[in-house]
Coordinates of C-alpha atoms in Angstrom, one line a residue:
X18 CA -17.6 -31.9 13.9
X19 CA -20.5 -30.6 16.1
X20 CA -19.7 -33.3 18.7
X21 CA -16.4 -31.7 19.6
X22 CA -16.2 -28.9 22.2
X23 CA -12.4 -28.6 22.2
X24 CA -9.9 -28.6 19.4
X25 CA -6.1 -28.8 19.9
X26 CA -3.9 -28.0 16.9
X27 CA -0.3 -29.3 16.8
X28 CA 1.6 -26.9 14.6
X29 CA -1.0 -24.1 14.9
X30 CA 1.4 -21.4 13.7
X31 CA 1.4 -22.8 10.1
X32 CA -0.5 -20.8 7.5
X33 CA -2.9 -23.6 6.8
X34 CA -3.3 -24.7 10.4
X35 CA -4.0 -21.2 11.6
X36 CA -6.9 -20.9 9.1
X37 CA -8.5 -24.1 10.5
X38 CA -7.9 -22.8 14.1
X39 CA -9.7 -19.6 13.2
X40 CA -12.6 -21.5 11.7
X41 CA -13.2 -23.6 14.8
X42 CA -12.8 -20.5 17.0
X43 CA -15.5 -18.7 14.9
X44 CA -17.8 -21.7 15.6
X45 CA -17.5 -21.0 19.4
X46 CA -15.5 -24.1 19.9
X47 CA -12.7 -23.8 22.4
X48 CA -9.4 -23.8 20.5
X49 CA -5.9 -24.5 21.8
X50 CA -2.6 -25.0 20.0
X51 CA 1.1 -25.8 20.1
X52 CA 3.9 -24.6 18.0
X53 CA 7.7 -24.8 18.4
X54 CA 8.2 -21.0 18.3
X55 CA 6.1 -17.8 18.5
X56 CA 5.4 -15.9 15.3
X57 CA 3.3 -13.1 14.0
X58 CA 0.5 -15.6 13.3
X59 CA 0.6 -17.2 16.8
X60 CA 0.6 -13.7 18.3
X61 CA -2.6 -12.9 16.3
X62 CA -4.2 -16.1 17.2
X63 CA -3.6 -15.4 20.9
X64 CA -5.1 -12.0 20.5
X65 CA -8.2 -13.7 19.0
X66 CA -8.6 -15.7 22.2
X67 CA -6.8 -18.9 21.3
X68 CA -4.4 -20.3 23.9
X69 CA -1.1 -21.3 22.4
X70 CA 2.0 -22.9 24.1
X71 CA 5.5 -23.4 22.8
X72 CA 6.8 -26.2 25.1
X73 CA 6.9 -29.7 23.6
X74 CA 6.0 -31.4 26.8
X75 CA 3.1 -33.6 27.9
X76 CA 2.5 -31.3 31.0
X77 CA 1.8 -28.4 28.6
X78 CA -1.3 -30.1 27.1
X79 CA -4.3 -28.0 28.2
X80 CA -6.3 -29.6 31.0
X81 CA -9.5 -29.2 28.9
X82 CA -8.0 -31.7 26.5
X83 CA -6.8 -34.1 29.1
X84 CA -10.1 -33.9 31.1
X85 CA -12.4 -34.2 28.1
X86 CA -10.9 -36.8 25.7
X87 CA -14.2 -37.8 24.1
X88 CA -15.1 -34.2 23.3
X89 CA -11.6 -33.3 22.0
X90 CA -10.4 -33.2 18.4
X91 CA -6.6 -33.2 17.8
X92 CA -5.4 -31.8 14.5
X93 CA -1.8 -31.9 13.3
X94 CA 0.3 -30.8 10.3
X95 CA 2.6 -33.2 8.5
X96 CA 5.4 -30.6 9.1
X97 CA 5.5 -31.7 12.8
X98 CA 8.4 -33.9 13.7
X99 CA 7.8 -37.6 14.3
X100 CA 9.6 -37.1 17.6
X101 CA 7.1 -34.5 18.9
X102 CA 6.3 -35.6 22.5
X103 CA 2.8 -33.9 22.6
X104 CA 1.5 -35.5 19.4
X105 CA 3.0 -39.0 20.2
X106 CA 1.4 -38.9 23.7
X107 CA -2.0 -38.0 22.3
X108 CA -1.8 -40.8 19.7
X109 CA -0.6 -43.4 22.2
X110 CA -3.5 -42.5 24.5
X111 CA -6.2 -43.0 21.9
X112 CA -7.3 -39.4 21.4
X113 CA -9.2 -38.6 18.2
X114 CA -6.2 -37.5 16.0
X115 CA -6.4 -36.3 12.4
X116 CA -4.2 -34.6 9.9
X117 CA -5.3 -31.1 8.8
X118 CA -6.1 -32.5 5.4
X119 CA -8.4 -35.1 6.8
X120 CA -10.2 -32.4 8.8
X121 CA -10.7 -30.3 5.7
X122 CA -12.0 -33.4 4.0
X123 CA -14.7 -33.8 6.7
X124 CA -15.5 -30.1 6.4
X125 CA -16.0 -30.2 2.6
X126 CA -17.9 -33.5 2.6
X127 CA -21.4 -31.9 2.8
X128 CA -20.7 -28.6 1.1
X129 CA -20.3 -27.4 -2.4
X130 CA -16.5 -27.1 -2.5
X131 CA -14.1 -25.3 -4.9
X132 CA -10.6 -26.7 -4.4
X133 CA -7.7 -25.0 -6.0
X134 CA -4.6 -27.1 -6.7
X135 CA -1.3 -26.6 -8.5
X136 CA 2.5 -26.4 -8.1
X137 CA 2.2 -22.6 -8.5
X138 CA -0.5 -20.0 -8.2
X139 CA -2.9 -21.8 -6.0
X140 CA -2.7 -19.3 -3.1
X141 CA -3.4 -16.3 -5.4
X142 CA -6.1 -18.2 -7.3
X143 CA -7.9 -19.5 -4.3
X144 CA -7.7 -16.0 -2.6
X145 CA -9.1 -14.4 -5.8
X146 CA -12.0 -16.9 -5.9
X147 CA -12.7 -16.3 -2.2
X148 CA -12.7 -12.5 -2.7
X149 CA -15.0 -12.8 -5.7
X150 CA -17.6 -14.9 -3.8
X151 CA -17.3 -12.7 -0.7
X152 CA -17.7 -9.4 -2.5
X153 CA -20.6 -10.8 -4.5
X154 CA -22.4 -11.5 -1.1
X155 CA -22.3 -15.3 -1.4
X156 CA -22.6 -17.5 1.7
X157 CA -19.0 -18.8 1.8
X158 CA -15.9 -19.8 3.8
X159 CA -12.4 -19.9 2.5
X160 CA -9.4 -21.7 3.9
X161 CA -6.3 -20.0 2.3
X162 CA -2.6 -20.6 2.3
X163 CA -1.7 -17.0 2.5
X164 CA -2.9 -13.7 4.1
X165 CA -5.4 -12.1 1.7
X166 CA -4.8 -8.3 1.5
X167 CA -7.9 -6.4 2.3
X168 CA -9.0 -9.0 4.8
X169 CA -5.7 -9.4 6.8
X170 CA -6.6 -13.1 7.2
X171 CA -6.2 -16.6 5.8
X172 CA -9.8 -17.3 6.7
X173 CA -12.7 -15.6 4.9
X174 CA -16.2 -16.1 6.1
X175 CA -19.4 -14.5 4.8
X176 CA -22.7 -15.5 6.4
X177 CA -23.7 -18.2 8.9
X178 CA -22.5 -21.7 8.3
X179 CA -25.2 -23.8 6.6
X180 CA -25.7 -26.5 4.1
X181 CA -25.7 -23.8 1.4
X182 CA -22.2 -22.5 2.4
X183 CA -19.7 -22.6 -0.5
X184 CA -16.3 -23.7 0.7
X185 CA -13.1 -22.5 -1.1
X186 CA -10.0 -24.5 -0.2
X187 CA -6.4 -24.2 -1.3
X188 CA -5.7 -27.8 -2.0
X189 CA -2.1 -28.7 -1.0
X190 CA -0.4 -31.5 -3.0
X191 CA 2.3 -32.0 -0.3
X192 CA 1.9 -35.4 1.3
X193 CA -1.0 -36.1 -1.1
X194 CA -3.1 -33.9 1.3
X195 CA -5.5 -32.8 -1.5
X196 CA -6.8 -36.3 -2.0
X197 CA -8.8 -36.1 1.2
X198 CA -11.0 -33.4 -0.2
X199 CA -14.5 -33.6 -1.8
X200 CA -14.5 -31.0 -4.6
X201 CA -17.5 -30.3 -6.7
X202 CA -15.4 -27.7 -8.6
X203 CA -11.6 -27.9 -9.0
X204 CA -9.0 -25.6 -10.5
X205 CA -5.6 -27.0 -11.4
X206 CA -3.1 -24.3 -12.3
X207 CA 0.1 -26.2 -12.9
X208 CA 1.6 -29.6 -12.5
X209 CA 5.4 -28.9 -12.7
X210 CA 7.2 -31.5 -10.6
X211 CA 7.8 -30.7 -6.9
X212 CA 7.9 -32.6 -3.6
X213 CA 9.8 -35.4 -5.2
X214 CA 10.9 -36.6 -1.8
X215 CA 7.2 -37.6 -1.4
X216 CA 6.4 -38.7 -4.9
X217 CA 9.6 -40.2 -6.1
X218 CA 9.4 -38.9 -9.7
X219 CA 7.4 -36.8 -12.1
X220 CA 5.1 -39.7 -13.0
X221 CA 4.2 -40.2 -9.3
X222 CA 3.5 -36.5 -8.9
X223 CA 1.3 -36.4 -12.0
X224 CA -0.6 -39.5 -10.9
X225 CA -1.6 -37.7 -7.7
X226 CA -3.1 -34.8 -9.7
X227 CA -5.0 -37.2 -11.9
X228 CA -6.4 -38.7 -8.8
X229 CA -7.3 -35.3 -7.5
X230 CA -9.2 -34.4 -10.8
X231 CA -11.0 -37.8 -10.5
X232 CA -12.5 -36.7 -7.2
X233 CA -14.7 -34.2 -9.1
X234 CA -18.1 -35.9 -9.7
X235 CA -19.8 -36.0 -13.2
X236 CA -22.0 -33.1 -12.1
X237 CA -19.0 -30.9 -11.3
X238 CA -16.2 -29.4 -13.3
X239 CA -12.4 -29.5 -13.2
X240 CA -11.0 -26.3 -14.6
X241 CA -7.5 -27.3 -15.8
X242 CA -4.8 -25.2 -17.4
X243 CA -4.2 -26.3 -21.0
X244 CA -0.5 -27.1 -20.4
X245 CA -1.4 -29.1 -17.3
X246 CA -4.1 -31.0 -19.1
X247 CA -1.5 -31.9 -21.8
X248 CA 1.0 -33.0 -19.2
X249 CA -1.6 -35.2 -17.5
X250 CA -2.8 -36.5 -20.9
X251 CA -6.4 -35.7 -20.2
X252 CA -8.8 -36.6 -23.1
X253 CA -9.9 -33.6 -25.1
X254 CA -13.5 -34.7 -25.1
X255 CA -13.8 -35.3 -21.3
X256 CA -17.0 -33.4 -20.5
X257 CA -16.2 -32.7 -16.8
X258 CA -12.9 -30.9 -17.7
X259 CA -12.7 -27.3 -18.9
X260 CA -9.3 -26.2 -20.3
X261 CA -8.1 -22.6 -19.8
X262 CA -5.1 -20.6 -20.9
X263 CA -4.2 -17.2 -22.3
X264 CA -5.1 -18.5 -25.8
X265 CA -6.1 -21.6 -27.7
X266 CA -8.2 -23.2 -24.9
X267 CA -11.9 -23.8 -24.1
X268 CA -11.9 -20.5 -22.1
X269 CA -9.2 -17.9 -22.6
X270 CA -8.2 -14.3 -22.4
X271 CA -8.0 -12.0 -25.4
X272 CA -6.8 -8.4 -26.0
X273 CA -4.6 -8.5 -22.9
X274 CA -3.0 -5.1 -22.3
X275 CA -1.3 -3.1 -19.5
X276 CA -2.5 0.4 -18.5
X277 CA -0.8 2.2 -15.6
X278 CA 0.4 -1.1 -14.1
X279 CA -3.0 -2.9 -14.2
X280 CA -3.8 -5.7 -16.6
X281 CA -6.9 -5.6 -18.8
X282 CA -8.3 -8.5 -20.8
X283 CA -11.4 -10.0 -22.4
X284 CA -12.8 -13.2 -21.0
X285 CA -13.9 -15.5 -23.8
X286 CA -15.8 -18.8 -23.8
X287 CA -18.3 -20.4 -26.2
X288 CA -21.1 -19.2 -23.9
X289 CA -20.1 -15.7 -22.9
X290 CA -17.6 -12.9 -23.6
X291 CA -16.8 -10.3 -20.9
X292 CA -14.8 -7.4 -22.2
X293 CA -12.3 -5.1 -20.7
X294 CA -11.9 -6.7 -17.3
X295 CA -9.5 -4.9 -15.0
X296 CA -7.1 -7.0 -12.8
X297 CA -5.1 -5.0 -10.3
X298 CA -2.6 -7.8 -9.5
X299 CA 0.2 -7.9 -12.1
X300 CA 1.4 -10.7 -14.4
X301 CA 0.2 -12.7 -17.4
X302 CA 0.2 -15.7 -15.1
X303 CA -2.4 -13.9 -13.0
X304 CA -4.5 -13.2 -16.0
X305 CA -4.6 -16.9 -16.5
X306 CA -5.5 -17.4 -12.9
X307 CA -8.3 -14.9 -13.3
X308 CA -9.7 -16.8 -16.4
X309 CA -9.9 -20.0 -14.2
X310 CA -11.6 -18.1 -11.4
X311 CA -14.1 -16.4 -13.7
X312 CA -15.0 -19.8 -15.1
X313 CA -15.7 -21.1 -11.6
X314 CA -17.6 -18.0 -10.6
X315 CA -19.9 -18.2 -13.6
X316 CA -20.7 -21.8 -12.7
X317 CA -21.5 -20.6 -9.1
X318 CA -23.9 -18.0 -10.4
X319 CA -22.0 -14.7 -10.3
X320 CA -23.2 -12.1 -12.8
X321 CA -21.0 -10.0 -15.1
X322 CA -21.2 -6.9 -12.8
X323 CA -20.0 -8.9 -9.8
X324 CA -17.2 -10.5 -11.8
X325 CA -16.0 -7.1 -13.0
X326 CA -16.1 -5.6 -9.5
X327 CA -14.4 -8.5 -7.8
X328 CA -11.6 -8.6 -10.3
X329 CA -10.9 -4.8 -10.0
X330 CA -11.0 -4.8 -6.2
X331 CA -8.8 -7.8 -5.5
X332 CA -5.7 -6.6 -3.7
X333 CA -3.7 -9.8 -3.9
X334 CA -2.0 -11.9 -1.2
X335 CA 0.8 -10.9 1.2
X336 CA 4.2 -11.9 0.0
X337 CA 3.0 -12.3 -3.6
X338 CA 4.5 -9.4 -5.6
X339 CA 4.3 -7.4 -2.3
X340 CA 5.6 -3.9 -2.5
X341 CA 7.7 -3.1 0.6
X342 CA 9.1 0.2 -0.7
X343 CA 7.7 1.9 -3.8
X344 CA 8.8 5.5 -4.6
X345 CA 10.5 7.4 -7.3
X346 CA 14.0 6.5 -6.0
X347 CA 13.6 2.7 -5.7
X348 CA 11.4 -0.3 -5.5
X349 CA 11.7 -3.2 -2.9
X350 CA 9.5 -6.2 -3.5
X351 CA 8.9 -9.3 -1.3
X352 CA 7.8 -12.5 -3.0
X353 CA 7.1 -16.1 -1.9
X354 CA 8.4 -17.7 -5.1
X355 CA 10.4 -20.9 -4.3
X356 CA 10.2 -22.9 -7.5
X357 CA 12.1 -22.0 -10.8
X358 CA 8.9 -21.6 -12.7
X359 CA 7.6 -19.1 -10.1
X360 CA 10.9 -17.2 -10.1
X361 CA 10.8 -17.0 -13.9
X362 CA 7.2 -15.6 -13.8
X363 CA 8.1 -13.1 -11.1
X364 CA 11.2 -11.7 -12.8
X365 CA 9.5 -11.6 -16.2
X366 CA 6.6 -9.6 -14.7
X367 CA 9.0 -7.1 -13.1
X368 CA 10.7 -6.7 -16.5
X369 CA 7.3 -6.1 -18.2
X370 CA 6.3 -3.4 -15.7
X371 CA 9.7 -1.8 -15.4
X372 CA 11.6 -2.5 -18.6
X373 CA 14.2 0.2 -18.1
X374 CA 15.2 -0.7 -14.5
X375 CA 17.8 -3.2 -13.3
X376 CA 16.7 -6.0 -11.0
X377 CA 18.7 -7.1 -7.9
X378 CA 17.4 -10.4 -6.6
X379 CA 18.1 -11.8 -3.1
X380 CA 17.1 -15.5 -3.1
X381 CA 16.9 -18.0 -0.2
X382 CA 16.4 -21.5 -1.5
X383 CA 13.7 -23.5 0.3
X384 CA 14.5 -27.1 1.3
X385 CA 17.5 -29.3 0.5
X386 CA 15.6 -31.8 -1.8
X387 CA 14.1 -29.0 -4.0
X388 CA 17.6 -27.4 -4.3
X389 CA 19.1 -30.8 -5.2
X390 CA 16.4 -31.8 -7.7
X391 CA 16.0 -28.4 -9.4
X392 CA 19.5 -26.7 -9.1
X393 CA 19.9 -26.2 -12.8
X394 CA 16.4 -24.8 -13.3
X395 CA 16.9 -22.4 -10.4
X396 CA 20.1 -21.2 -12.0
X397 CA 18.4 -20.5 -15.3
X398 CA 15.5 -18.6 -13.6
X399 CA 17.8 -16.5 -11.5
X400 CA 20.0 -15.6 -14.5
X401 CA 17.0 -13.4 -15.6
X402 CA 17.9 -10.9 -13.0
X403 CA 20.7 -8.3 -13.4
X404 CA 22.4 -9.1 -10.1
X405 CA 21.8 -12.0 -7.6
X406 CA 22.7 -12.4 -3.9
X407 CA 22.2 -16.1 -3.0
X408 CA 21.6 -17.0 0.6
X409 CA 21.9 -20.3 2.5
X410 CA 19.2 -22.9 2.2
X411 CA 16.2 -22.7 4.5
X412 CA 15.7 -26.4 5.6
X413 CA 12.0 -26.3 6.5
X414 CA 11.2 -29.7 7.8
X415 CA 14.2 -31.5 6.3
X416 CA 17.5 -32.9 7.7
X417 CA 20.8 -31.8 6.1
X418 CA 21.7 -33.6 2.8
X419 CA 25.4 -33.9 2.5
X420 CA 26.8 -31.9 -0.4
X421 CA 23.6 -29.9 -1.0
X422 CA 24.1 -26.2 -0.5
X423 CA 23.3 -23.0 -2.3
X424 CA 26.5 -23.5 -4.3
X425 CA 24.7 -26.2 -6.3
X426 CA 22.7 -23.3 -7.8
X427 CA 25.4 -20.7 -7.8
X428 CA 27.9 -22.8 -9.7
X429 CA 25.3 -23.4 -12.5
X430 CA 24.5 -19.7 -13.0
X431 CA 25.9 -17.9 -16.0
X432 CA 25.2 -14.4 -14.6
X433 CA 28.4 -12.3 -14.0
X434 CA 27.0 -10.3 -11.1
X435 CA 26.3 -12.9 -8.4
X436 CA 27.5 -13.4 -4.8
X437 CA 26.9 -16.0 -2.1
X438 CA 25.8 -14.3 1.2
X439 CA 24.5 -14.9 4.6
X440 CA 22.6 -12.8 7.2
X441 CA 25.9 -11.4 8.6
X442 CA 27.3 -10.0 5.3
X443 CA 24.3 -9.4 3.0
X444 CA 23.9 -5.7 4.0
X445 CA 27.7 -5.1 3.6
X446 CA 27.5 -6.6 0.1
X447 CA 24.5 -4.5 -0.8
X448 CA 26.3 -1.4 0.5
X449 CA 29.2 -2.0 -1.9
X450 CA 26.9 -1.7 -4.9
X451 CA 25.5 1.4 -6.7
X452 CA 22.0 2.4 -5.8
X453 CA 19.7 -0.3 -7.0
X454 CA 16.6 0.3 -9.2
X455 CA 14.6 -2.7 -7.9
X456 CA 15.4 -5.1 -5.1
X457 CA 13.3 -8.3 -4.8
X458 CA 13.5 -10.7 -1.9
X459 CA 12.6 -14.2 -3.1
X460 CA 11.9 -17.3 -1.0
X461 CA 9.3 -19.3 0.9
X462 CA 10.8 -19.6 4.4
X463 CA 13.3 -17.8 6.7
X464 CA 13.1 -14.5 4.8
X465 CA 11.3 -12.1 7.1
X466 CA 14.5 -11.1 9.0
X467 CA 16.2 -10.4 5.6
X468 CA 13.2 -8.3 4.5
X469 CA 13.5 -6.2 7.6
X470 CA 17.3 -5.7 7.2
X471 CA 17.1 -4.8 3.6
X472 CA 14.2 -2.4 4.1
X473 CA 16.0 -0.6 6.9
X474 CA 19.2 -0.4 4.8
X475 CA 17.5 0.9 1.6
X476 CA 15.5 3.5 3.5
X477 CA 18.5 4.7 5.3
X478 CA 20.6 5.1 2.2
X479 CA 18.2 5.8 -0.7
X480 CA 14.7 6.0 0.7

């Protein structure tokens, strides 16, 4: 990596790509990027001194890249279209071109790496681990898949880069990207089937996670949720695997309780018990995430005081149970949940915290294949709300699939109060309802404009 003076990222506006861009920029390497449209992230990168263009044309390639081919590294995301002119030109002209996952593999090869994988929870879990190490003063760098609150970034760096730097990486299972990493420690939160357009079926999906766990050397540890370990049929006596859960696992949480919106629990293992830990991010699923992170942090040498402090001061991740409005009149939340299991956990957490309030959910499905494959499960999870406004599908990187629309979910729902909406009529539909107690925007992509519209409407009428 030290041989490169210039790095050019194709798809720089993605959450994972922008973290890599920031890391190279912090190493005083000249960074350039392309994306198809400007965004808050690309605006921030440009403010940080990174040059970004939005034209998919060969003439837009920075001259530093064209004039210094041997000293230039090209990094791209699998989300980029196969028809992208810039990327195809660079490949055809023998530039050094790597996927983001391959670059992360190179970065982790010579460092003690904690990689966090799972269908759900990996962003919060990796961000919590990064915060714990950062707040404990460890020499570390973290590449995250979300914006960590308190840091306003998806890249956390503490100390100068050296052979002793601990690397925390959110390990993405999409496109089998996580198999390029070199983890000494791994956390696996969940293995519920997803990305079946890549894996074909549940068996193929699970085989990839087995291969990921197999990357951990005998001297390392894979910290695997009990349910995931059972789904993957991992041997009980496998010494490199530590099972975690709320209960009945190698490491677990006991005496979980809620006080003034915060979760408290005891961390329990054969070796140590840490009592009355305060976790400020809500949800029993986050208590489980915390158990996994504490296990990793103990292996990495954090003491009890650092663990208590780190847990209590973690502010969470943007768009994960994110309060947009929170007052006596109403609550408006924004959440990235885009899988039925995540939606179920989200709505159950809201119920636990606000048992006497009614929940209005606004959901935008993410991708045609996920909607097609999990329509029934989406319907069951959304039925946990009191009222649902269902928006059109956000296609992400996919082409239209004939016959797959939000109606596939809508028609399977049993909830009486449900309505299909779009950006043009959502606010009118909300306006015809009584004042809501809680509104939650749910979805992984194409939701920011809806959040803005809903926020303005709620504040104008009931804020």
